[in-house]
Coordinates of C-alpha atoms in Angstrom, one line a residue:
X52 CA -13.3 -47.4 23.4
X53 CA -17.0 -46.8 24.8
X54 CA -19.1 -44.5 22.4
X55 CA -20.0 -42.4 25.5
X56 CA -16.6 -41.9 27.1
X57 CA -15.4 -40.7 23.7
X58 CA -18.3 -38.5 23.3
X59 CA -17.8 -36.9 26.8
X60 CA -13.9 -36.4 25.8
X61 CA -15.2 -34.6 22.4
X62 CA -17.5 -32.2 24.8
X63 CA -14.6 -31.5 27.0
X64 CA -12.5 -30.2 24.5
X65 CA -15.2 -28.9 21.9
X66 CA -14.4 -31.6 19.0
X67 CA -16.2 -31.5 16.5
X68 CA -16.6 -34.6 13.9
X69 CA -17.6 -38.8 14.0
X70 CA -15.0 -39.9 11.5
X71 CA -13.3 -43.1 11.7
X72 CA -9.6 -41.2 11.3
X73 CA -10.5 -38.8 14.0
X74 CA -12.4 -41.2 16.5
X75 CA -9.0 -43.5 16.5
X76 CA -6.5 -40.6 17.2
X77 CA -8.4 -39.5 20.4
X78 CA -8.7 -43.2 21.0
X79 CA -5.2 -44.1 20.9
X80 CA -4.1 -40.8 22.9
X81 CA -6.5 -41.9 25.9
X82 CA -4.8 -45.1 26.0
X83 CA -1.2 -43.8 25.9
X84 CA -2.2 -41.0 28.4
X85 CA -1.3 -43.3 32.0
X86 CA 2.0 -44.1 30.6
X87 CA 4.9 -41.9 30.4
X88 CA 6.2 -42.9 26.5
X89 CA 6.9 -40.3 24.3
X90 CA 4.0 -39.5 21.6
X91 CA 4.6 -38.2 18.0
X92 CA 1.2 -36.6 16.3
X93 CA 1.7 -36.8 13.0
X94 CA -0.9 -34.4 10.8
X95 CA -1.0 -31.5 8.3
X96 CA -1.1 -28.1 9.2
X97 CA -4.4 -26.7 10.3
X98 CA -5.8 -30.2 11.6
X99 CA -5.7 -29.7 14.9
X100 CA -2.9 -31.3 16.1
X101 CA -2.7 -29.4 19.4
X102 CA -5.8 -31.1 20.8
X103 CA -3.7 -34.2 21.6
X104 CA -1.1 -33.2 23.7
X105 CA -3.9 -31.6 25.9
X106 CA -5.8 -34.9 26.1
X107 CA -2.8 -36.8 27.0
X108 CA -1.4 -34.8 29.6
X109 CA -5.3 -34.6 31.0
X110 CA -5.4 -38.0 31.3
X111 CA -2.3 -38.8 32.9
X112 CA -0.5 -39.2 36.7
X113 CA 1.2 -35.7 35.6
X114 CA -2.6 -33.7 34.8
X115 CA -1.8 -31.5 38.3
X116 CA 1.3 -30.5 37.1
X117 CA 2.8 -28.2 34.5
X118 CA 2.1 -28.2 30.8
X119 CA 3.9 -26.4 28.2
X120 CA 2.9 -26.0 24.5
X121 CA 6.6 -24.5 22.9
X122 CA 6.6 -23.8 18.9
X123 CA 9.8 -24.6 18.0
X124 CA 9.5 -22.6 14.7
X125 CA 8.8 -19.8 16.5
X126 CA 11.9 -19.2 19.0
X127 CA 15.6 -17.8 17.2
X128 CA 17.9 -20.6 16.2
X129 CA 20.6 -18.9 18.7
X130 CA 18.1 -19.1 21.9
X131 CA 16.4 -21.9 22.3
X132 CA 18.6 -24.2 24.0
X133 CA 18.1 -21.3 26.5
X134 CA 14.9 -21.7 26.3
X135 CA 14.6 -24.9 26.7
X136 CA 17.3 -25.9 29.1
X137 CA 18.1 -22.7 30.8
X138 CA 21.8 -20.9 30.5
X139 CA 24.0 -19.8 33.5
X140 CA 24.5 -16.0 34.2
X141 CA 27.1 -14.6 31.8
X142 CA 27.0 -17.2 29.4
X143 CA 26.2 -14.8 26.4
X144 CA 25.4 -11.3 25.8
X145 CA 22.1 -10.4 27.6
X146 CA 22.4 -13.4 30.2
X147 CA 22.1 -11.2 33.6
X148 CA 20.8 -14.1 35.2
X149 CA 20.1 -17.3 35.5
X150 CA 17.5 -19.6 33.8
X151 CA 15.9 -22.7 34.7
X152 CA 14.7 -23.2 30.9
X153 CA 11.5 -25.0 30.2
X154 CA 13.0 -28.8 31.5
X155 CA 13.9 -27.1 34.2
X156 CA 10.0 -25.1 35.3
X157 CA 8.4 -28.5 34.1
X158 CA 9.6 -30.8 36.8
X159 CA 7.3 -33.6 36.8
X160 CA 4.8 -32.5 34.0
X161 CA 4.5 -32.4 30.2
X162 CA 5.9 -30.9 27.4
X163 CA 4.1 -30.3 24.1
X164 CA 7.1 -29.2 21.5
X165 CA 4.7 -28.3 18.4
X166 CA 6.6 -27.6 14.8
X167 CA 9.7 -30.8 16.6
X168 CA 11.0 -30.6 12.5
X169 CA 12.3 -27.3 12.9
X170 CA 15.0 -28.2 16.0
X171 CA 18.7 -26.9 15.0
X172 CA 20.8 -30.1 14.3
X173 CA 22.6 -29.1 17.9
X174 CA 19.5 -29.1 19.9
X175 CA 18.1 -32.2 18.5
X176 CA 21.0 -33.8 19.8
X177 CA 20.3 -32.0 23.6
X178 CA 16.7 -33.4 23.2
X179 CA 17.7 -37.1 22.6
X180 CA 19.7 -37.0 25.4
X181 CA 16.9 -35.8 27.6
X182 CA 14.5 -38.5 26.3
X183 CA 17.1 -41.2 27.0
X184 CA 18.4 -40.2 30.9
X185 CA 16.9 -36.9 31.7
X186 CA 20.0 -35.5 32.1
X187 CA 20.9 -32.0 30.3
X188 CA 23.1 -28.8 30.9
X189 CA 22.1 -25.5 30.9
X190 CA 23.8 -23.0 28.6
X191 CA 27.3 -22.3 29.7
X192 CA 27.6 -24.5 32.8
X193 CA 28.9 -27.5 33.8
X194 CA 26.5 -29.3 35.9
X195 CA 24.4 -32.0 34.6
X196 CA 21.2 -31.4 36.1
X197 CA 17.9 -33.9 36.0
X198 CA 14.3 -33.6 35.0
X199 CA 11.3 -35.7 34.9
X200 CA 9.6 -34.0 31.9
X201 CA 7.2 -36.1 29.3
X202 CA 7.5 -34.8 26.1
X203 CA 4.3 -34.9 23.1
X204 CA 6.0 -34.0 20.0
X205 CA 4.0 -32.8 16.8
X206 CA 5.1 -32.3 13.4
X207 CA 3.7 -31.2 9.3
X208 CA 6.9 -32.3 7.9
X209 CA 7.7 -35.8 6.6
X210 CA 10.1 -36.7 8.7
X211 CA 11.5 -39.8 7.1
X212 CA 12.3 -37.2 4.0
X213 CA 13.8 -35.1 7.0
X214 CA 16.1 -37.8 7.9
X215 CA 17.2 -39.0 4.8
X216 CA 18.2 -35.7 3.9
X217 CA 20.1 -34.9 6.7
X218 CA 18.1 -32.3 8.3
X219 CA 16.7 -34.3 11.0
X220 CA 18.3 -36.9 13.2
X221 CA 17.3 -40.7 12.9
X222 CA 17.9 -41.6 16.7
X223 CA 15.8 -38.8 17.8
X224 CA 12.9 -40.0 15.4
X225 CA 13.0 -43.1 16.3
X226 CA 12.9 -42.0 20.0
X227 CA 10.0 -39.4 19.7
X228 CA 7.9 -41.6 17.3
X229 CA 7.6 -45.0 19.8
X230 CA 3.9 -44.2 20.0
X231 CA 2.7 -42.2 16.6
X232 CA -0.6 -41.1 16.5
X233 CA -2.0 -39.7 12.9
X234 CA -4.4 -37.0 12.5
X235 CA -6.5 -37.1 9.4
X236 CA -6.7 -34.2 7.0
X237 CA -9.9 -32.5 6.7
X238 CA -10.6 -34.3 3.2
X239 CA -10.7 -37.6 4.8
X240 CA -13.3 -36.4 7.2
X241 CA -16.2 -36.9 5.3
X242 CA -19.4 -35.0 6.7
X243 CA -17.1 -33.4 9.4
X244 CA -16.5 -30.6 7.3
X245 CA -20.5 -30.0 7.1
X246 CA -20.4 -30.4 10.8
X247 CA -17.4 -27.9 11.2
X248 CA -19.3 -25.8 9.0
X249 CA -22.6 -25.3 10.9
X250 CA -20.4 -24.7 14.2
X251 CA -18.4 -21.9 12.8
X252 CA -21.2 -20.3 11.2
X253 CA -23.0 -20.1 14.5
X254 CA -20.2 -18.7 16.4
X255 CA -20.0 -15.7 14.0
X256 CA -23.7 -15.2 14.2
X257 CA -23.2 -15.1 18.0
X258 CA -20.1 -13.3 18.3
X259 CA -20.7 -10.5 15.7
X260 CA -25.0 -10.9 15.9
X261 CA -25.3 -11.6 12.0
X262 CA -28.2 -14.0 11.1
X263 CA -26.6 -17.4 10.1
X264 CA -25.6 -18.9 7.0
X265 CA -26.5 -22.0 5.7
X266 CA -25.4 -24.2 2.3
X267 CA -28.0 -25.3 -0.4
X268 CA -27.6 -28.9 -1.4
X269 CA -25.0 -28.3 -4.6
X270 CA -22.8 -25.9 -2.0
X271 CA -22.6 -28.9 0.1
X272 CA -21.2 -31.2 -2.4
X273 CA -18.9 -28.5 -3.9
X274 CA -17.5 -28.2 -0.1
X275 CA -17.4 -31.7 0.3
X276 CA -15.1 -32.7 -2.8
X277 CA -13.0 -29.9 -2.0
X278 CA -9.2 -31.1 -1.3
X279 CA -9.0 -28.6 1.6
X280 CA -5.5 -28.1 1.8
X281 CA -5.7 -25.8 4.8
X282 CA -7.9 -28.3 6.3
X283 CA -10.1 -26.8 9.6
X284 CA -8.4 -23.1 9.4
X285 CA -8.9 -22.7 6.1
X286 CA -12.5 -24.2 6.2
X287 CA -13.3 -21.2 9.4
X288 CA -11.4 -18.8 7.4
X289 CA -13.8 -19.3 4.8
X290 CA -16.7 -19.8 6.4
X291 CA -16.2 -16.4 8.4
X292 CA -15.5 -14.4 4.7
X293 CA -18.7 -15.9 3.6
X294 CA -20.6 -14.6 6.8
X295 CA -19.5 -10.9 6.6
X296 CA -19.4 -10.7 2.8
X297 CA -21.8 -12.7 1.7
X298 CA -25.2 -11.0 0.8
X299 CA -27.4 -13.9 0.7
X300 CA -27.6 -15.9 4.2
X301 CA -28.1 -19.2 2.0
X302 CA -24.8 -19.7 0.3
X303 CA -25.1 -21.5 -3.3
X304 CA -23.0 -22.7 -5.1
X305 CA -22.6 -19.8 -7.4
X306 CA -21.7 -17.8 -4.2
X307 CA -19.3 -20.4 -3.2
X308 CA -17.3 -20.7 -6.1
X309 CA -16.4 -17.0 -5.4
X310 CA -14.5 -18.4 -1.7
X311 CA -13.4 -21.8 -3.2
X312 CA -12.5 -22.8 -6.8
X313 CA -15.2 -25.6 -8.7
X314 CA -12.2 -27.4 -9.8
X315 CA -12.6 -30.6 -7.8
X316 CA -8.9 -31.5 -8.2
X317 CA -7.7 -27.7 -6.9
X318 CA -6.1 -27.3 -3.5
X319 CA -5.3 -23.9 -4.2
X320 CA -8.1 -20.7 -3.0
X321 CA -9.8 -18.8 -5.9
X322 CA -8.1 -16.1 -6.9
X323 CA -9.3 -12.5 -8.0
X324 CA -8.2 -10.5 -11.2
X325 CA -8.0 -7.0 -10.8
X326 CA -10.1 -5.0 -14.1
X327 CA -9.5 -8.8 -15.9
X328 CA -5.7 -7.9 -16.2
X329 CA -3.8 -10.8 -16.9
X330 CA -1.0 -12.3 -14.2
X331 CA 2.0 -9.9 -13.5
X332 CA 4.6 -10.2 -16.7
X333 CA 8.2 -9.3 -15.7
X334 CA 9.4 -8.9 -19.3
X335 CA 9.4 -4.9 -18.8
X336 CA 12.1 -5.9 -16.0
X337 CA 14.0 -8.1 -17.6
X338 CA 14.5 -5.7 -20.7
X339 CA 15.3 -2.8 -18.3
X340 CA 18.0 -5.0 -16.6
X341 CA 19.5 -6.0 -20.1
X342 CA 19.2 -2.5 -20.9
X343 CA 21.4 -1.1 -17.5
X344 CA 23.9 -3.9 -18.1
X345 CA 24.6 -2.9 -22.1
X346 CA 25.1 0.2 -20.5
X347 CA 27.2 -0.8 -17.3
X348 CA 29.5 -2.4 -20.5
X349 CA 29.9 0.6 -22.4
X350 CA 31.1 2.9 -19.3
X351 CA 33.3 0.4 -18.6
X352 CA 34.6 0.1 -22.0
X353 CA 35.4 3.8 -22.0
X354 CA 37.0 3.7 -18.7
X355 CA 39.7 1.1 -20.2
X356 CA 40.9 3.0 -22.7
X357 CA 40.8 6.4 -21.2
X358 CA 43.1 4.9 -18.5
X359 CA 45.2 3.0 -21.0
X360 CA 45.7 6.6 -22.7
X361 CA 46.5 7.9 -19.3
X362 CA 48.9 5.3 -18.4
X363 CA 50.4 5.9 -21.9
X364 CA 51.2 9.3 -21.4
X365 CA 52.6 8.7 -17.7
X366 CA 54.6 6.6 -19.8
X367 CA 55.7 9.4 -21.9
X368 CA 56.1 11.7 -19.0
X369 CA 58.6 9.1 -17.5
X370 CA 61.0 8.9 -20.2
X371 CA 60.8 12.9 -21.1
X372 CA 62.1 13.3 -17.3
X373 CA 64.5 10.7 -17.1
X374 CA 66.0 11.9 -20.9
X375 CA 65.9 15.8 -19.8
X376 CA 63.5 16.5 -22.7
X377 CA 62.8 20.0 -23.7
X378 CA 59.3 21.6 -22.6
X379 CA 59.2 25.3 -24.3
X380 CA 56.8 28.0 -22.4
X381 CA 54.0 29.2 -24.4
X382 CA 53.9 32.6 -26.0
X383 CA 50.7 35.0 -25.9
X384 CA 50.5 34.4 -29.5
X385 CA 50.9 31.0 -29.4
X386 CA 48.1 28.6 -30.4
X387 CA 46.5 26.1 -28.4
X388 CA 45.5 22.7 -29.6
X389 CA 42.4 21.9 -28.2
X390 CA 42.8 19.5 -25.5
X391 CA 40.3 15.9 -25.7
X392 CA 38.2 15.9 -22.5
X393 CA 39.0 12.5 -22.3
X394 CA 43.1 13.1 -21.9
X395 CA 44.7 15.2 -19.4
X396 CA 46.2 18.3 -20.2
X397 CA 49.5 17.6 -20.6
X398 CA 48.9 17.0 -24.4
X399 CA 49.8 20.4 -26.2
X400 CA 50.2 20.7 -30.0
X401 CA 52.1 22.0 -31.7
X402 CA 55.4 23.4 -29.4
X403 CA 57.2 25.7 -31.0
X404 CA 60.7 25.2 -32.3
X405 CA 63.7 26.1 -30.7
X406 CA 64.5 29.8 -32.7
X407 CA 61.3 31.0 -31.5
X408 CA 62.2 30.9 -27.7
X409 CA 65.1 33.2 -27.4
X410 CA 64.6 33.6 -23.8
X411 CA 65.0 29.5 -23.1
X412 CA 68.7 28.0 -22.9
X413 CA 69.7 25.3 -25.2
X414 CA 68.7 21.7 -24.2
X415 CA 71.8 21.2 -22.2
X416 CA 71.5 23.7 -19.7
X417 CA 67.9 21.9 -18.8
X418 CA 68.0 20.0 -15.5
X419 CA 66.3 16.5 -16.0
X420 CA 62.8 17.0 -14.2
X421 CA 62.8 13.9 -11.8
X422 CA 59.2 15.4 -9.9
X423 CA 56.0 13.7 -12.0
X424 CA 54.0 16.4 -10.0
X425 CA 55.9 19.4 -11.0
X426 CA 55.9 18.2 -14.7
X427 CA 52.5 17.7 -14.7
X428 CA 51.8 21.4 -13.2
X429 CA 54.5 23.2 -15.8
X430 CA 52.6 21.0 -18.6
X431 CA 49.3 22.9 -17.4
X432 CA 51.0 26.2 -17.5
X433 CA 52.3 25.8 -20.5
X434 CA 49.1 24.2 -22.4
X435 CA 47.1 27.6 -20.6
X436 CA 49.3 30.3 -21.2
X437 CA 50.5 30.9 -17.5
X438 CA 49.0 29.9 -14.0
X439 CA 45.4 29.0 -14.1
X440 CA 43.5 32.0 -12.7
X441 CA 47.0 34.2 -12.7
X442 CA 48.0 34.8 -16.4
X443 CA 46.3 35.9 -18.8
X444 CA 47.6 36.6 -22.3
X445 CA 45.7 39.3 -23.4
X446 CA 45.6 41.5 -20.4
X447 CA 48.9 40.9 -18.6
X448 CA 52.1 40.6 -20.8
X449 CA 54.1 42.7 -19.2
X450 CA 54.2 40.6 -16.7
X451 CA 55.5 37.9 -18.4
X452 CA 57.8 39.8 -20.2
X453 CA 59.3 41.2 -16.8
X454 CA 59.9 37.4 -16.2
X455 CA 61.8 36.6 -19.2
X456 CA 64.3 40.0 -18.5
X457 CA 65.2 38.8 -15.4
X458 CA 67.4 36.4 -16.4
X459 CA 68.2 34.8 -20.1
X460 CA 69.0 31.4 -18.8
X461 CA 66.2 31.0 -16.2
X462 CA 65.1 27.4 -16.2
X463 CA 62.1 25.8 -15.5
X464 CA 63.0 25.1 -11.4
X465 CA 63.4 29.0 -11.1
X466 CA 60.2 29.7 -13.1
X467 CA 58.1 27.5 -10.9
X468 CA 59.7 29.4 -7.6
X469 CA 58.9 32.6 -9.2
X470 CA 55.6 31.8 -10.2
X471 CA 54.7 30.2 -6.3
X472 CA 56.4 33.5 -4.8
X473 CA 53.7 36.0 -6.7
X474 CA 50.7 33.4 -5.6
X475 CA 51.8 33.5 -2.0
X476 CA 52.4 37.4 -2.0
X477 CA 49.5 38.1 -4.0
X478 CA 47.5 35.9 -1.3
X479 CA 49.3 37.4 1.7
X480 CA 50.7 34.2 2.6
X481 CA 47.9 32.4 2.3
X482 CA 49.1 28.5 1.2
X483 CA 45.5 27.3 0.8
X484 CA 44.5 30.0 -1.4
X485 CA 47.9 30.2 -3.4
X486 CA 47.1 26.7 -4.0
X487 CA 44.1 26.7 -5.5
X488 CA 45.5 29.4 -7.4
X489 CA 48.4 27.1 -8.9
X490 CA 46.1 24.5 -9.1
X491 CA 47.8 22.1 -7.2
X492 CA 46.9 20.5 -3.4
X493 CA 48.4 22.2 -0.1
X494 CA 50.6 19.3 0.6
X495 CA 52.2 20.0 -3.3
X496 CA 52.5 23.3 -2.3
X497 CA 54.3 22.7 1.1
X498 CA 56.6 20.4 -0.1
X499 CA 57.6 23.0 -2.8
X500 CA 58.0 25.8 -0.1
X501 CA 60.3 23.6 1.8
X502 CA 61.7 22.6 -1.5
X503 CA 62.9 26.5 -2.8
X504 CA 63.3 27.3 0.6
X505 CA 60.2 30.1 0.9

């Protein structure tokens, strides 16, 4: 191409730089620019891919119409085949119209899909179908409309990696990539990144009216064998830090070294310590987390064999009420084993023998107890002297002595009915306080009411 056309195509578009790499992008892009193939930039992020496309679409029969620049990465896996090919009213929640989608508005002009890599598997397949007949379907209909829509497609990722893996389709590279046009990185640029310097200097002295900074000769090669692996946004990142930090307006190389590491092989930015503390450890976390499961392992330990004594003496309970076993009522005298806060209190010791209760009938006369509930209740009683919250031993034995003259043979049926008639009257008829005077639930209760007939 002619040195001046080129250089009038760099002033349009404010490029900066004479490399080789650079010069032969812009170069091919001019030349493709009258046709209507599809172009694939090829570049790392921060190069400037997005000049292209703009340059193209300049350049070509379609410059007086449309042009969209889409991100691809940037629009919701689940929208943007609405975006891009428009959806019919209805067709999913939030639809309350319809949409002509970006092939739809750019009739006749150009399409610049930046970030092409990151296309869902489904659209990719929407896309090749467009590049081969310009036919596509909006979202939820059925008519196949057409568009005349060139499409620039840009990408960071290696796409033959992309395809071989699965995650991008081979047709569709093929497709986008008949006319690839590479942008260099900013390492391969040579003095362009001297030249990229002194133009982003001055526009921070302009915009923010700061005097300008300049690089002594050592800064220079220090920026020069940099690796740059933000490439032209990382170089103006840095060169705007150094403008508003940097004391000195002629940056050495000591002052450099504080923005970019002298490691000629580092892509990576210098780093700061904080009070020269070393890197964050996570050993404290990892020994709290051991710590929490040791202890997760224990509780859950204990819970296995507190239920496997619970399920023993439900056990127990079964076979005492299916054998009508003998359950003596505790006198005032009587003493208590302790009960294990770990067992319910079911387990009394030691019951008294049989010549100590006169006022109980032999075993025979005892109905089998067949209700788990009530023989876990009369177990309670027994193991606390009375009703919890009703009896106590050493205040009201009369009381229980009035029960015991009623009748010589009352059983244990009789002596719960008596016991739920005194809560009820003593609570006016109140079942939700009478039960949490028995100690049991309200339903328990009811279904004894209806039980003994109250």
């Amino acid at each position: 191409m002619d040195t001046s056309e080129l250089q009038k195509i760099k002033q349009r578009y404010n490029i900066v730089g004479n490399s080789d790499g650079l010069n032969h992008a812009l170069d091919v892009a001019l030349q493709v620019a009258p046709t209507d193939l599809s172009v694939l930039i090829i570049g790392e992020s921060g190069v400037g891919k997005e000049i292209i496309p703009r340059v193209i679409h300049d350049n070509s029969p379609r410059r007086r119409e449309r042009y969209f620049a889409i991100n691809c990465g940037s629009i919701p896996e689940g929208t943007i085949d609405s975006e891009l090919f428009g959806h019919e009213k209805g067709s999913f929640t939030g639809a309350i119209g319809e949409s002509e989608g970006y092939f739809g508005i750019a009739n006749k002009g150009t399409i610049f899909l930046d970030e092409v890599g990151e296309l869902p598997i489904q659209t990719q397949a929407r896309l090749l179908r467009v590049l081969e007949t310009g036919e596509y379907i909006r979202v939820g209909g059925t008519e196949i409309r057409k568009t005349d829509v060139r499409i620039v497609a840009a990408t960071n990722v290696n796409m033959r990696k992309a395809v071989s893996e699965g995650r991008f389709r081979e047709d569709l590279y093929y497709r986008l990539n008949t006319i690839p046009i590479q942008m260099p990185a900013l390492r391969e640029r040579g003095d362009d990144i001297l030249l990229l310097f002194r133009l982003f200097a001055m526009q921070m002295a302009e915009k923010y009216r700061l005097p300008k900074i300049s690089l002594s000769d050592e800064a220079k090669q220090i920026m020069l064998k940099y690796k740059w692996p933000g490439n032209v946004r990382q170089l103006k990142n840095i060169t705007e830090q150094m403008s508003v930090l940097s004391r000195e307006r002629e940056i050495d190389a000591q002052t450099l070294t504080q923005f970019i590491p002298r490691d000629e092989e580092s892509t990576q930015l210098a780093t700061i310590q904080k009070d020269g503390k070393d890197d964050h450890s996570y050993a404290s976390e990892r020994e709290l987390l051991y710590k929490i499961l040791y202890e997760l392992r224990g509780n859950v330990s204990d819970l296995r064999r507190e239920m496997n004594s619970l399920r023993k003496q439900l056990d127990e309970a079964r076979q005492l009420g299916s054998t009508g076993g003998y359950v003596s009522p505790v006198q005032p005298n009587t003493q208590v084993a302790p009960v294990s806060s770990a067992s319910p209190v079911s387990s009394v010791s030691p019951v008294p023998s049989v010549s100590s209760v006169p006022s109980v009938s032999p075993v025979s006369s005892v109905p089998p107890i067949t209700d788990l509930d009530e023989l876990q209740h009369i177990r309670q009683e027994i193991a606390t002297g009375g009703i919890r919250g009703t009896y106590k031993p050493e205040t009201e034995d009369a009381e229980i002595e009035e029960i015991k003259e009623e009748s010589e043979n009352l059983n244990l049926s009789d002596l719960s009915k008596q016991m739920i008639e005194k809560a009820l009257e003593r609570n006016n008829g109140n079942r939700k306080k009478a039960a949490e005077e028995l100690g049991i639930s309200d339903r328990t209760l009811y279904r004894k009411i209806n039980k003994y007939k109250l």
